[in-house]
CSV table of C-alpha atoms in Angstrom, one decimal:
chain,number,residue,atom,x,y,z
A,1,UNK,CA,-63.2,-48.8,-96.1
A,2,UNK,CA,-63.1,-50.3,-92.6
A,3,UNK,CA,-59.5,-49.1,-92.2
A,4,UNK,CA,-60.7,-45.5,-92.6
A,5,UNK,CA,-63.0,-45.5,-89.6
A,6,UNK,CA,-60.3,-45.6,-86.9
A,7,UNK,CA,-58.4,-42.8,-88.6
A,8,UNK,CA,-61.6,-40.6,-88.8
A,9,UNK,CA,-62.5,-41.4,-85.2
A,10,UNK,CA,-59.0,-40.6,-84.0
A,11,UNK,CA,-59.1,-37.3,-85.8
A,12,UNK,CA,-62.5,-36.5,-84.4
A,13,UNK,CA,-61.4,-37.3,-80.9
A,14,UNK,CA,-58.4,-35.1,-81.3
A,15,UNK,CA,-60.6,-32.3,-82.6
A,16,UNK,CA,-62.8,-32.5,-79.6
A,17,UNK,CA,-59.9,-32.3,-77.2
A,18,UNK,CA,-58.5,-29.3,-79.1
A,19,UNK,CA,-61.9,-27.7,-79.1
A,20,UNK,CA,-62.2,-27.8,-75.3
A,21,UNK,CA,-58.6,-26.5,-74.9
A,22,UNK,CA,-59.1,-23.6,-77.3
A,23,UNK,CA,-62.5,-22.6,-76.0
A,24,UNK,CA,-61.0,-22.0,-72.6
A,25,UNK,CA,-59.7,-18.6,-73.8
A,26,UNK,CA,-61.8,-15.9,-75.5
A,27,UNK,CA,-59.0,-15.2,-78.0
A,28,UNK,CA,-59.1,-18.8,-79.3
A,29,UNK,CA,-62.8,-19.7,-78.6
A,30,UNK,CA,-63.9,-19.2,-82.3
A,31,UNK,CA,-61.1,-21.5,-83.4
A,32,UNK,CA,-62.3,-24.0,-80.8
A,33,UNK,CA,-65.8,-24.0,-82.0
A,34,UNK,CA,-64.7,-24.5,-85.6
A,35,UNK,CA,-62.4,-27.5,-84.8
A,36,UNK,CA,-65.2,-29.0,-82.7
A,37,UNK,CA,-67.6,-28.8,-85.6
A,38,UNK,CA,-65.0,-30.4,-87.9
A,39,UNK,CA,-64.6,-33.2,-85.4
A,40,UNK,CA,-68.3,-33.8,-85.2
A,41,UNK,CA,-68.5,-33.9,-89.0
A,42,UNK,CA,-65.7,-36.5,-89.2
A,43,UNK,CA,-67.5,-38.5,-86.5
A,44,UNK,CA,-70.8,-38.5,-88.4
A,45,UNK,CA,-69.2,-39.2,-91.8
A,46,UNK,CA,-67.2,-42.1,-90.3
A,47,UNK,CA,-70.3,-43.6,-88.7
A,48,UNK,CA,-72.4,-43.3,-91.9
A,49,UNK,CA,-69.8,-45.1,-93.9
A,50,UNK,CA,-69.8,-48.1,-91.7
A,51,UNK,CA,-71.0,-51.4,-93.3
A,52,UNK,CA,-73.7,-51.8,-90.6
A,53,UNK,CA,-75.6,-48.9,-92.2
A,54,UNK,CA,-77.5,-50.5,-95.0
A,55,UNK,CA,-80.2,-47.8,-95.6
A,56,UNK,CA,-80.0,-44.1,-95.5
A,57,UNK,CA,-83.7,-43.4,-95.9
A,58,UNK,CA,-84.7,-42.8,-92.2
A,59,UNK,CA,-81.3,-41.2,-91.5
A,60,UNK,CA,-82.0,-38.6,-94.3
A,61,UNK,CA,-85.5,-37.9,-92.9
A,62,UNK,CA,-84.2,-37.4,-89.4
A,63,UNK,CA,-81.5,-35.2,-90.8
A,64,UNK,CA,-84.1,-32.9,-92.5
A,65,UNK,CA,-86.3,-32.8,-89.4
A,66,UNK,CA,-83.3,-32.0,-87.2
A,67,UNK,CA,-82.1,-29.3,-89.6
A,68,UNK,CA,-85.5,-27.7,-89.8
A,69,UNK,CA,-85.5,-27.3,-86.0
A,70,UNK,CA,-81.9,-26.5,-85.4
A,71,UNK,CA,-81.2,-24.0,-88.1
A,72,UNK,CA,-84.0,-21.5,-87.1
A,73,UNK,CA,-83.0,-21.9,-83.5
A,74,UNK,CA,-79.4,-21.0,-84.3
A,75,UNK,CA,-80.3,-18.0,-86.4
A,76,UNK,CA,-83.3,-16.5,-84.6
A,77,UNK,CA,-82.7,-17.3,-80.9
A,78,UNK,CA,-81.3,-14.1,-79.2
A,79,UNK,CA,-78.0,-14.3,-77.3
A,80,UNK,CA,-79.9,-13.7,-74.1
A,81,UNK,CA,-81.6,-17.0,-74.6
A,82,UNK,CA,-78.4,-19.0,-75.0
A,83,UNK,CA,-78.8,-20.6,-71.5
A,84,UNK,CA,-82.3,-21.8,-72.4
A,85,UNK,CA,-81.0,-23.1,-75.7
A,86,UNK,CA,-78.2,-24.9,-73.9
A,87,UNK,CA,-80.6,-26.6,-71.5
A,88,UNK,CA,-82.8,-27.6,-74.5
A,89,UNK,CA,-79.8,-29.0,-76.3
A,90,UNK,CA,-78.9,-31.1,-73.2
A,91,UNK,CA,-82.5,-32.4,-73.1
A,92,UNK,CA,-82.4,-33.4,-76.8
A,93,UNK,CA,-79.1,-35.2,-76.5
A,94,UNK,CA,-80.0,-37.0,-73.3
A,95,UNK,CA,-83.4,-38.1,-74.8
A,96,UNK,CA,-81.6,-39.4,-77.9
A,97,UNK,CA,-79.2,-41.4,-75.8
A,98,UNK,CA,-82.1,-42.8,-73.7
A,99,UNK,CA,-84.2,-43.8,-76.7
A,100,UNK,CA,-81.3,-45.4,-78.4
A,101,UNK,CA,-80.6,-47.4,-75.3
A,102,UNK,CA,-84.3,-48.4,-75.1
A,103,UNK,CA,-84.3,-49.5,-78.7
A,104,UNK,CA,-81.2,-51.6,-78.1
A,105,UNK,CA,-82.7,-53.2,-75.0
A,106,UNK,CA,-85.9,-54.3,-76.8
A,107,UNK,CA,-84.0,-55.4,-79.9
A,108,UNK,CA,-81.4,-57.6,-78.2
A,109,UNK,CA,-82.1,-57.8,-74.5
A,110,UNK,CA,-78.3,-58.1,-73.8
A,111,UNK,CA,-76.7,-59.5,-70.7
A,112,UNK,CA,-73.7,-58.7,-68.7
A,113,UNK,CA,-71.6,-55.6,-69.2
A,114,UNK,CA,-73.6,-54.4,-72.2
A,115,UNK,CA,-76.8,-54.4,-70.1
A,116,UNK,CA,-75.1,-52.6,-67.3
A,117,UNK,CA,-74.0,-49.9,-69.7
A,118,UNK,CA,-77.5,-49.6,-71.2
A,119,UNK,CA,-79.1,-49.2,-67.8
A,120,UNK,CA,-76.6,-46.5,-66.8
A,121,UNK,CA,-77.1,-44.8,-70.1
A,122,UNK,CA,-80.9,-44.8,-69.9
A,123,UNK,CA,-81.0,-43.7,-66.2
A,124,UNK,CA,-78.8,-40.7,-66.9
A,125,UNK,CA,-80.5,-40.0,-70.2
A,126,UNK,CA,-84.0,-40.0,-69.0
A,127,UNK,CA,-83.4,-38.0,-65.8
A,128,UNK,CA,-81.2,-35.5,-67.7
A,129,UNK,CA,-84.0,-35.0,-70.3
A,130,UNK,CA,-86.7,-34.0,-67.8
A,131,UNK,CA,-84.2,-32.1,-65.6
A,132,UNK,CA,-83.0,-30.1,-68.6
A,133,UNK,CA,-86.5,-29.3,-69.6
A,134,UNK,CA,-87.3,-28.1,-66.1
A,135,UNK,CA,-84.2,-25.9,-66.2
A,136,UNK,CA,-85.3,-24.6,-69.6
A,137,UNK,CA,-88.7,-23.7,-68.1
A,138,UNK,CA,-87.2,-21.9,-65.1
A,139,UNK,CA,-84.8,-20.0,-67.4
A,140,UNK,CA,-87.6,-19.1,-69.8
A,141,UNK,CA,-89.7,-18.1,-66.8
A,142,UNK,CA,-92.6,-20.3,-67.9
A,143,UNK,CA,-92.0,-22.1,-64.5
A,144,UNK,CA,-91.5,-20.5,-61.1
A,145,UNK,CA,-87.9,-19.5,-60.6
A,146,UNK,CA,-88.2,-19.7,-56.8
A,147,UNK,CA,-87.5,-23.2,-55.2
A,148,UNK,CA,-90.5,-25.4,-54.7
A,149,UNK,CA,-90.0,-27.3,-51.5
A,150,UNK,CA,-91.9,-29.4,-48.9
A,151,UNK,CA,-91.1,-31.4,-45.8
A,152,UNK,CA,-89.2,-34.6,-46.4
A,153,UNK,CA,-88.4,-33.6,-50.0
A,154,UNK,CA,-84.9,-34.9,-50.1
A,155,UNK,CA,-86.0,-38.3,-48.7
A,156,UNK,CA,-88.7,-38.6,-51.4
A,157,UNK,CA,-86.2,-37.7,-54.1
A,158,UNK,CA,-83.6,-40.2,-52.8
A,159,UNK,CA,-86.3,-42.9,-52.5
A,160,UNK,CA,-87.4,-42.5,-56.1
A,161,UNK,CA,-83.8,-42.6,-57.3
A,162,UNK,CA,-83.1,-45.7,-55.2
A,163,UNK,CA,-86.2,-47.4,-56.6
A,164,UNK,CA,-85.0,-46.6,-60.2
A,165,UNK,CA,-81.6,-48.1,-59.4
A,166,UNK,CA,-83.2,-51.3,-57.9
A,167,UNK,CA,-85.5,-51.8,-60.9
A,168,UNK,CA,-82.4,-51.2,-63.1
A,169,UNK,CA,-80.5,-53.9,-61.3
A,170,UNK,CA,-83.5,-56.3,-61.6
A,171,UNK,CA,-83.4,-55.6,-65.4
A,172,UNK,CA,-79.6,-56.3,-65.5
A,173,UNK,CA,-80.2,-59.7,-63.7
A,174,UNK,CA,-83.2,-60.6,-65.8
A,175,UNK,CA,-83.5,-58.6,-69.1
A,176,UNK,CA,-86.4,-60.7,-70.2
A,177,UNK,CA,-88.7,-59.0,-67.6
A,178,UNK,CA,-89.8,-56.3,-70.1
A,179,UNK,CA,-92.6,-55.2,-67.8
A,180,UNK,CA,-90.1,-53.6,-65.5
A,181,UNK,CA,-88.7,-51.3,-68.2
A,182,UNK,CA,-91.6,-48.8,-68.3
A,183,UNK,CA,-91.4,-48.6,-64.5
A,184,UNK,CA,-87.6,-47.9,-64.7
A,185,UNK,CA,-88.1,-45.2,-67.4
A,186,UNK,CA,-90.9,-43.4,-65.5
A,187,UNK,CA,-89.0,-43.4,-62.2
A,188,UNK,CA,-85.9,-42.0,-64.0
A,189,UNK,CA,-88.1,-39.3,-65.7
A,190,UNK,CA,-89.8,-38.3,-62.5
A,191,UNK,CA,-86.5,-38.1,-60.6
A,192,UNK,CA,-85.3,-35.6,-63.2
A,193,UNK,CA,-88.2,-33.3,-62.5
A,194,UNK,CA,-87.9,-33.6,-58.7
A,195,UNK,CA,-84.2,-32.9,-58.9
A,196,UNK,CA,-84.7,-29.4,-60.4
A,197,UNK,CA,-87.9,-28.1,-58.7
A,198,UNK,CA,-86.2,-27.3,-55.3
A,199,UNK,CA,-83.4,-25.4,-57.1
A,200,UNK,CA,-83.8,-21.6,-57.5
A,201,UNK,CA,-82.8,-19.4,-60.3
A,202,UNK,CA,-79.5,-18.3,-58.5
A,203,UNK,CA,-78.1,-21.8,-59.0
A,204,UNK,CA,-79.1,-22.3,-62.6
A,205,UNK,CA,-75.5,-21.7,-64.0
A,206,UNK,CA,-74.2,-24.6,-61.9
A,207,UNK,CA,-77.2,-26.8,-62.8
A,208,UNK,CA,-76.6,-26.3,-66.5
A,209,UNK,CA,-73.0,-27.3,-66.1
A,210,UNK,CA,-74.0,-30.4,-64.1
A,211,UNK,CA,-76.6,-31.5,-66.6
A,212,UNK,CA,-74.0,-31.1,-69.3
A,213,UNK,CA,-71.9,-33.6,-67.3
A,214,UNK,CA,-74.8,-36.0,-67.0
A,215,UNK,CA,-75.5,-35.9,-70.7
A,216,UNK,CA,-71.9,-36.6,-71.5
A,217,UNK,CA,-71.7,-39.5,-69.1
A,218,UNK,CA,-74.8,-41.0,-70.7
A,219,UNK,CA,-73.2,-40.8,-74.1
A,220,UNK,CA,-70.0,-42.4,-72.7
A,221,UNK,CA,-72.1,-45.3,-71.3
A,222,UNK,CA,-73.7,-45.6,-74.7
A,223,UNK,CA,-70.2,-46.0,-76.2
A,224,UNK,CA,-69.5,-48.9,-73.9
A,225,UNK,CA,-72.8,-50.5,-74.8
A,226,UNK,CA,-72.1,-50.2,-78.6
A,227,UNK,CA,-68.4,-50.7,-78.4
A,228,UNK,CA,-67.9,-47.3,-79.9
A,229,UNK,CA,-64.6,-45.8,-78.7
A,230,UNK,CA,-65.3,-42.3,-80.1
A,231,UNK,CA,-68.6,-42.1,-78.1
A,232,UNK,CA,-66.6,-43.2,-75.0
A,233,UNK,CA,-64.0,-40.5,-75.5
A,234,UNK,CA,-66.5,-37.7,-76.5
A,235,UNK,CA,-68.8,-38.6,-73.7
A,236,UNK,CA,-66.0,-38.7,-71.1
A,237,UNK,CA,-64.7,-35.3,-72.3
A,238,UNK,CA,-68.2,-33.8,-72.0
A,239,UNK,CA,-68.9,-35.4,-68.7
A,240,UNK,CA,-65.6,-34.4,-67.1
A,241,UNK,CA,-65.5,-30.9,-68.5
A,242,UNK,CA,-69.1,-30.3,-67.4
A,243,UNK,CA,-68.3,-31.6,-63.9
A,244,UNK,CA,-65.1,-29.4,-63.6
A,245,UNK,CA,-67.1,-26.4,-64.8
A,246,UNK,CA,-69.8,-27.1,-62.1
A,247,UNK,CA,-67.0,-27.3,-59.5
A,248,UNK,CA,-65.7,-23.9,-60.7
A,249,UNK,CA,-69.2,-22.4,-60.6
A,250,UNK,CA,-69.7,-23.7,-57.0
A,251,UNK,CA,-66.4,-22.2,-56.0
A,252,UNK,CA,-67.4,-18.9,-57.6
A,253,UNK,CA,-70.5,-18.9,-55.5
A,254,UNK,CA,-68.9,-20.4,-52.4
A,255,UNK,CA,-71.3,-23.3,-52.4
A,256,UNK,CA,-71.1,-27.1,-52.5
A,257,UNK,CA,-73.0,-29.5,-54.6
A,258,UNK,CA,-75.1,-30.5,-51.7
A,259,UNK,CA,-76.1,-26.8,-51.2
A,260,UNK,CA,-77.0,-26.5,-54.9
A,261,UNK,CA,-78.9,-29.7,-55.2
A,262,UNK,CA,-80.6,-29.7,-51.8
A,263,UNK,CA,-80.3,-26.2,-50.4
A,264,UNK,CA,-83.3,-24.5,-52.0
A,265,UNK,CA,-81.2,-21.4,-52.5
A,266,UNK,CA,-82.7,-18.5,-54.5
A,267,UNK,CA,-86.0,-17.8,-52.6
A,268,UNK,CA,-87.3,-14.5,-53.8
A,269,UNK,CA,-87.8,-11.9,-51.1
A,270,UNK,CA,-91.5,-11.0,-50.9
A,271,UNK,CA,-91.2,-7.8,-49.0
A,272,UNK,CA,-88.4,-5.3,-48.7
A,273,UNK,CA,-89.5,-3.0,-45.9
A,274,UNK,CA,-86.0,-2.2,-45.0
A,275,UNK,CA,-85.3,-1.2,-48.6
A,276,UNK,CA,-88.3,1.0,-48.8
A,277,UNK,CA,-87.3,2.8,-45.6
A,278,UNK,CA,-83.7,3.4,-46.7
A,279,UNK,CA,-83.0,6.4,-49.0
A,280,UNK,CA,-81.1,6.1,-52.2
A,281,UNK,CA,-79.6,8.7,-54.4
A,282,UNK,CA,-80.6,8.8,-58.1
A,283,UNK,CA,-79.2,10.6,-61.1
A,284,UNK,CA,-80.1,11.4,-64.7
A,285,UNK,CA,-78.3,10.5,-67.9
A,286,UNK,CA,-76.9,14.0,-68.1
A,287,UNK,CA,-75.5,13.8,-64.6
A,288,UNK,CA,-74.0,10.4,-65.2
A,289,UNK,CA,-72.4,11.6,-68.5
A,290,UNK,CA,-70.7,14.5,-66.6
A,291,UNK,CA,-69.3,12.2,-64.0
A,292,UNK,CA,-67.9,9.8,-66.6
A,293,UNK,CA,-66.5,12.7,-68.6
A,294,UNK,CA,-64.4,13.8,-65.6
A,295,UNK,CA,-63.2,10.3,-64.8
A,296,UNK,CA,-59.8,8.9,-65.6
A,297,UNK,CA,-60.5,5.2,-64.9
A,298,UNK,CA,-63.9,3.5,-65.5
A,299,UNK,CA,-64.8,-0.1,-64.8
A,300,UNK,CA,-68.0,-1.4,-66.3
A,301,UNK,CA,-69.7,-4.3,-64.5
A,302,UNK,CA,-72.2,-6.2,-66.7
A,303,UNK,CA,-74.9,-8.5,-65.4
A,304,UNK,CA,-78.0,-10.3,-66.5
A,305,UNK,CA,-79.9,-7.0,-66.7
A,306,UNK,CA,-77.6,-6.0,-69.5
A,307,UNK,CA,-78.3,-9.2,-71.3
A,308,UNK,CA,-82.1,-8.8,-71.0
A,309,UNK,CA,-81.9,-5.2,-72.3
A,310,UNK,CA,-79.5,-6.1,-75.2
A,311,UNK,CA,-77.4,-3.2,-74.1
A,312,UNK,CA,-74.0,-4.7,-75.1
A,313,UNK,CA,-73.7,-2.8,-78.3
A,314,UNK,CA,-74.5,0.5,-76.7
A,315,UNK,CA,-72.0,-0.3,-73.9
A,316,UNK,CA,-69.3,-0.8,-76.5
A,317,UNK,CA,-70.2,2.5,-78.1
A,318,UNK,CA,-69.9,4.1,-74.6
A,319,UNK,CA,-66.6,2.4,-74.0
A,320,UNK,CA,-65.2,3.6,-77.4
A,321,UNK,CA,-66.3,7.2,-76.7
A,322,UNK,CA,-64.6,7.2,-73.3
A,323,UNK,CA,-61.5,5.6,-74.6
A,324,UNK,CA,-61.1,8.2,-77.4
A,325,UNK,CA,-61.1,10.8,-74.7
A,326,UNK,CA,-58.2,9.2,-72.9
A,327,UNK,CA,-60.2,7.5,-70.2
A,328,UNK,CA,-59.2,3.9,-69.3
A,329,UNK,CA,-62.2,1.6,-69.6
A,330,UNK,CA,-62.3,-2.1,-68.7
A,331,UNK,CA,-65.1,-4.6,-68.1
A,332,UNK,CA,-65.2,-6.6,-64.8
A,333,UNK,CA,-66.4,-10.2,-65.5
A,334,UNK,CA,-67.7,-12.3,-62.6
A,335,UNK,CA,-67.7,-16.1,-63.3
A,336,UNK,CA,-71.5,-16.4,-62.6
A,337,UNK,CA,-72.7,-13.1,-63.9
A,338,UNK,CA,-75.7,-13.9,-66.1
A,339,UNK,CA,-77.4,-17.3,-66.4
A,340,UNK,CA,-74.6,-19.5,-67.6
A,341,UNK,CA,-70.8,-19.6,-67.4
A,342,UNK,CA,-69.2,-17.1,-69.8
A,343,UNK,CA,-72.5,-15.4,-70.5
A,344,UNK,CA,-71.1,-11.9,-70.3
A,345,UNK,CA,-68.0,-12.8,-72.3
A,346,UNK,CA,-70.2,-14.1,-75.2
A,347,UNK,CA,-72.5,-11.0,-75.2
A,348,UNK,CA,-69.6,-8.6,-75.1
A,349,UNK,CA,-67.7,-10.5,-77.8
A,350,UNK,CA,-70.8,-10.3,-80.0
A,351,UNK,CA,-70.6,-6.5,-79.6
A,352,UNK,CA,-66.9,-6.6,-80.7
A,353,UNK,CA,-65.6,-5.5,-77.3
A,354,UNK,CA,-61.8,-6.2,-77.4
A,355,UNK,CA,-60.8,-9.3,-75.4
A,356,UNK,CA,-58.1,-7.5,-73.5
A,357,UNK,CA,-60.7,-5.2,-71.9
A,358,UNK,CA,-62.6,-8.2,-70.4
A,359,UNK,CA,-60.9,-8.6,-67.0
A,360,UNK,CA,-61.7,-11.6,-64.7
A,361,UNK,CA,-62.7,-11.1,-61.1
A,362,UNK,CA,-59.3,-12.0,-59.5
A,363,UNK,CA,-57.5,-9.5,-61.7
A,364,UNK,CA,-60.0,-6.6,-61.6
A,365,UNK,CA,-60.7,-6.6,-57.8
A,366,UNK,CA,-57.3,-4.9,-56.9
A,367,UNK,CA,-58.1,-2.1,-59.3
A,368,UNK,CA,-61.4,-0.9,-57.8
A,369,UNK,CA,-59.8,1.3,-55.1
A,370,UNK,CA,-58.1,3.1,-58.0
A,371,UNK,CA,-61.3,3.3,-60.0
A,372,UNK,CA,-62.9,6.7,-60.4
A,373,UNK,CA,-66.3,5.3,-61.6
A,374,UNK,CA,-67.7,1.8,-61.4
A,375,UNK,CA,-70.7,1.5,-63.8
A,376,UNK,CA,-72.9,-1.5,-62.9
A,377,UNK,CA,-75.3,-2.6,-65.6
A,378,UNK,CA,-77.9,-5.0,-64.3
A,379,UNK,CA,-75.6,-6.9,-62.0
A,380,UNK,CA,-76.9,-7.6,-58.5
A,381,UNK,CA,-75.7,-10.5,-56.3
A,382,UNK,CA,-72.2,-10.6,-57.7
A,383,UNK,CA,-71.6,-7.0,-56.4
A,384,UNK,CA,-73.5,-7.3,-53.1
A,385,UNK,CA,-71.2,-6.4,-50.1
A,386,UNK,CA,-73.3,-8.7,-47.9
A,387,UNK,CA,-71.3,-11.6,-49.2
A,388,UNK,CA,-68.2,-10.1,-47.7
A,389,UNK,CA,-69.5,-8.5,-44.5
A,390,UNK,CA,-72.6,-10.3,-43.3
A,391,UNK,CA,-72.0,-13.7,-41.9
A,392,UNK,CA,-75.6,-14.7,-41.8
A,393,UNK,CA,-76.4,-13.7,-45.4
A,394,UNK,CA,-77.5,-16.5,-47.8
A,395,UNK,CA,-74.5,-15.5,-50.0
A,396,UNK,CA,-72.0,-15.1,-47.2
A,397,UNK,CA,-68.5,-16.1,-48.5
A,398,UNK,CA,-69.5,-15.8,-52.1
A,399,UNK,CA,-66.6,-14.2,-54.0
A,400,UNK,CA,-67.8,-10.8,-55.4
A,401,UNK,CA,-66.6,-7.9,-57.4
A,402,UNK,CA,-65.3,-5.3,-55.0
A,403,UNK,CA,-67.4,-2.5,-56.6
A,404,UNK,CA,-68.0,-0.9,-53.2
A,405,UNK,CA,-64.3,0.1,-53.1
A,406,UNK,CA,-64.6,2.4,-56.2
A,407,UNK,CA,-64.6,6.2,-55.7
A,408,UNK,CA,-68.1,6.6,-57.3
A,409,UNK,CA,-70.6,3.9,-58.1
A,410,UNK,CA,-73.4,4.2,-60.7
A,411,UNK,CA,-76.0,1.4,-61.0
A,412,UNK,CA,-78.3,1.1,-64.0
A,413,UNK,CA,-81.3,-0.9,-62.8
A,414,UNK,CA,-85.0,-1.0,-63.6
A,415,UNK,CA,-86.1,-1.0,-59.9
A,416,UNK,CA,-84.9,-1.8,-56.4
A,417,UNK,CA,-86.1,-5.5,-56.7
A,418,UNK,CA,-83.6,-8.0,-55.4
A,419,UNK,CA,-81.6,-10.4,-57.7
A,420,UNK,CA,-81.7,-14.2,-58.0
A,421,UNK,CA,-80.6,-14.7,-54.4
A,422,UNK,CA,-83.7,-12.7,-53.2
A,423,UNK,CA,-81.8,-10.4,-50.8
A,424,UNK,CA,-81.3,-6.7,-50.5
A,425,UNK,CA,-78.1,-5.1,-51.8
A,426,UNK,CA,-76.4,-2.7,-49.5
A,427,UNK,CA,-74.3,-1.3,-52.4
A,428,UNK,CA,-77.4,0.7,-53.5
A,429,UNK,CA,-77.5,2.6,-50.3
A,430,UNK,CA,-73.9,3.8,-50.0
A,431,UNK,CA,-73.4,7.6,-50.0
A,432,UNK,CA,-71.2,7.3,-53.1
A,433,UNK,CA,-73.7,5.2,-55.1
A,434,UNK,CA,-76.1,6.8,-57.7
A,435,UNK,CA,-79.0,4.7,-58.9
A,436,UNK,CA,-79.8,5.2,-62.6
A,437,UNK,CA,-83.3,3.8,-62.9
A,438,UNK,CA,-84.5,2.6,-66.3
A,439,UNK,CA,-83.9,0.2,-69.1
A,440,UNK,CA,-80.2,-0.4,-69.5
A,441,UNK,CA,-80.1,0.0,-73.3
A,442,UNK,CA,-82.1,3.2,-73.2
A,443,UNK,CA,-80.2,4.7,-70.3
A,444,UNK,CA,-76.8,3.9,-71.8
A,445,UNK,CA,-78.0,5.5,-75.1
A,446,UNK,CA,-78.9,8.6,-73.1
A,447,UNK,CA,-75.5,8.7,-71.5
A,448,UNK,CA,-73.8,8.4,-75.0
A,449,UNK,CA,-76.0,11.2,-76.3
A,450,UNK,CA,-75.1,13.5,-73.3
A,451,UNK,CA,-71.4,12.7,-73.7
A,452,UNK,CA,-71.5,13.7,-77.3
A,453,UNK,CA,-73.2,16.9,-76.3
A,454,UNK,CA,-70.5,17.6,-73.7
A,455,UNK,CA,-67.8,17.1,-76.3
A,456,UNK,CA,-69.6,19.4,-78.7
A,457,UNK,CA,-69.9,22.0,-76.0
A,458,UNK,CA,-66.2,21.9,-75.1
């Protein structure tokens, strides 16, 4: 039986690698998820068959409890809450790694390399747990989304982290000093909280990716502590892919890690006197339908407002109607639209929008000057021209979708409130922009109804 374990672990590791490769493309993402699940099943079966496992009683109880929590979450949590669910998953995985490390410390009090690996595992696990729960709270809006800052905050955070490291080193040198362990755990947990409170909602996509990296590194450290090569491989894959994704997100927002972690970006604008004084042009669903009916090329730009309103299915219906009339319809996807990487892709795929209509920012931007109508659904900062033309703007240099170059712009939005970055959007005040105020799903339904009426009348 022992000879089977290496084969199962090798197959599981290969499955994880293929899963990451295939999930990099929408056309193969489903295959990637399936092969990743198979890999995890192989890893779990291989572990349960090991000779060290002498009783399955507590494992079976834990399996039932985990299933009772996980299955309802998977079935009943809406797609709009996927970012929160992701943050919660990171918290659970990190806490599991930290608790396993704590149990191993009290059981054996190891020395040398094993103790170093345990300290790294627990430090990352504890801080990732509380940081992920804070991110969950911000995304769920049970905590303030705006940054919470105070003078000397970065020094306080760094001081707590250094103290945790010092206590961790003391435990490595003298594992028998068990009284130090609760101090180490509390410092790690507190640092996780303090790490997230100064970060605003605009940076949550990057934070999620970064926390994913921390959770993976914690699992990899656990692999070193337990001499489990599969954990090392899986954790390293998770850690490296999460870090690379965070780099991509920072590049997409033209921000560095230091800006994200210490910049307090995302302060909500409390007053918009300038916005109140500037006139905007609005339109009805009937007027919007007439404009779309006469267009030849339409680009739909989805944002978080679309996710909140669950408008993706109505958007697909609108897209199908326009396509049947010979109008070219595509969807412009910004890397950080929504609250997590790939958020818009997931929602549109759920609505069965064809993959070839989902066009990434670099490919769609040259098409906007030839676009008759750009229909923006709940997107804000990712279409704000201030990033391109205002050097003093908080989002200056951030790559955006060049919606402002379209011939006609229509924006479906509940109000004139700013987005996560908390700044006004000049796009709304252009002469060629029409504001379509209302719930995205209801307004798109109205446009669909009017388009059908136009077709019936012609």
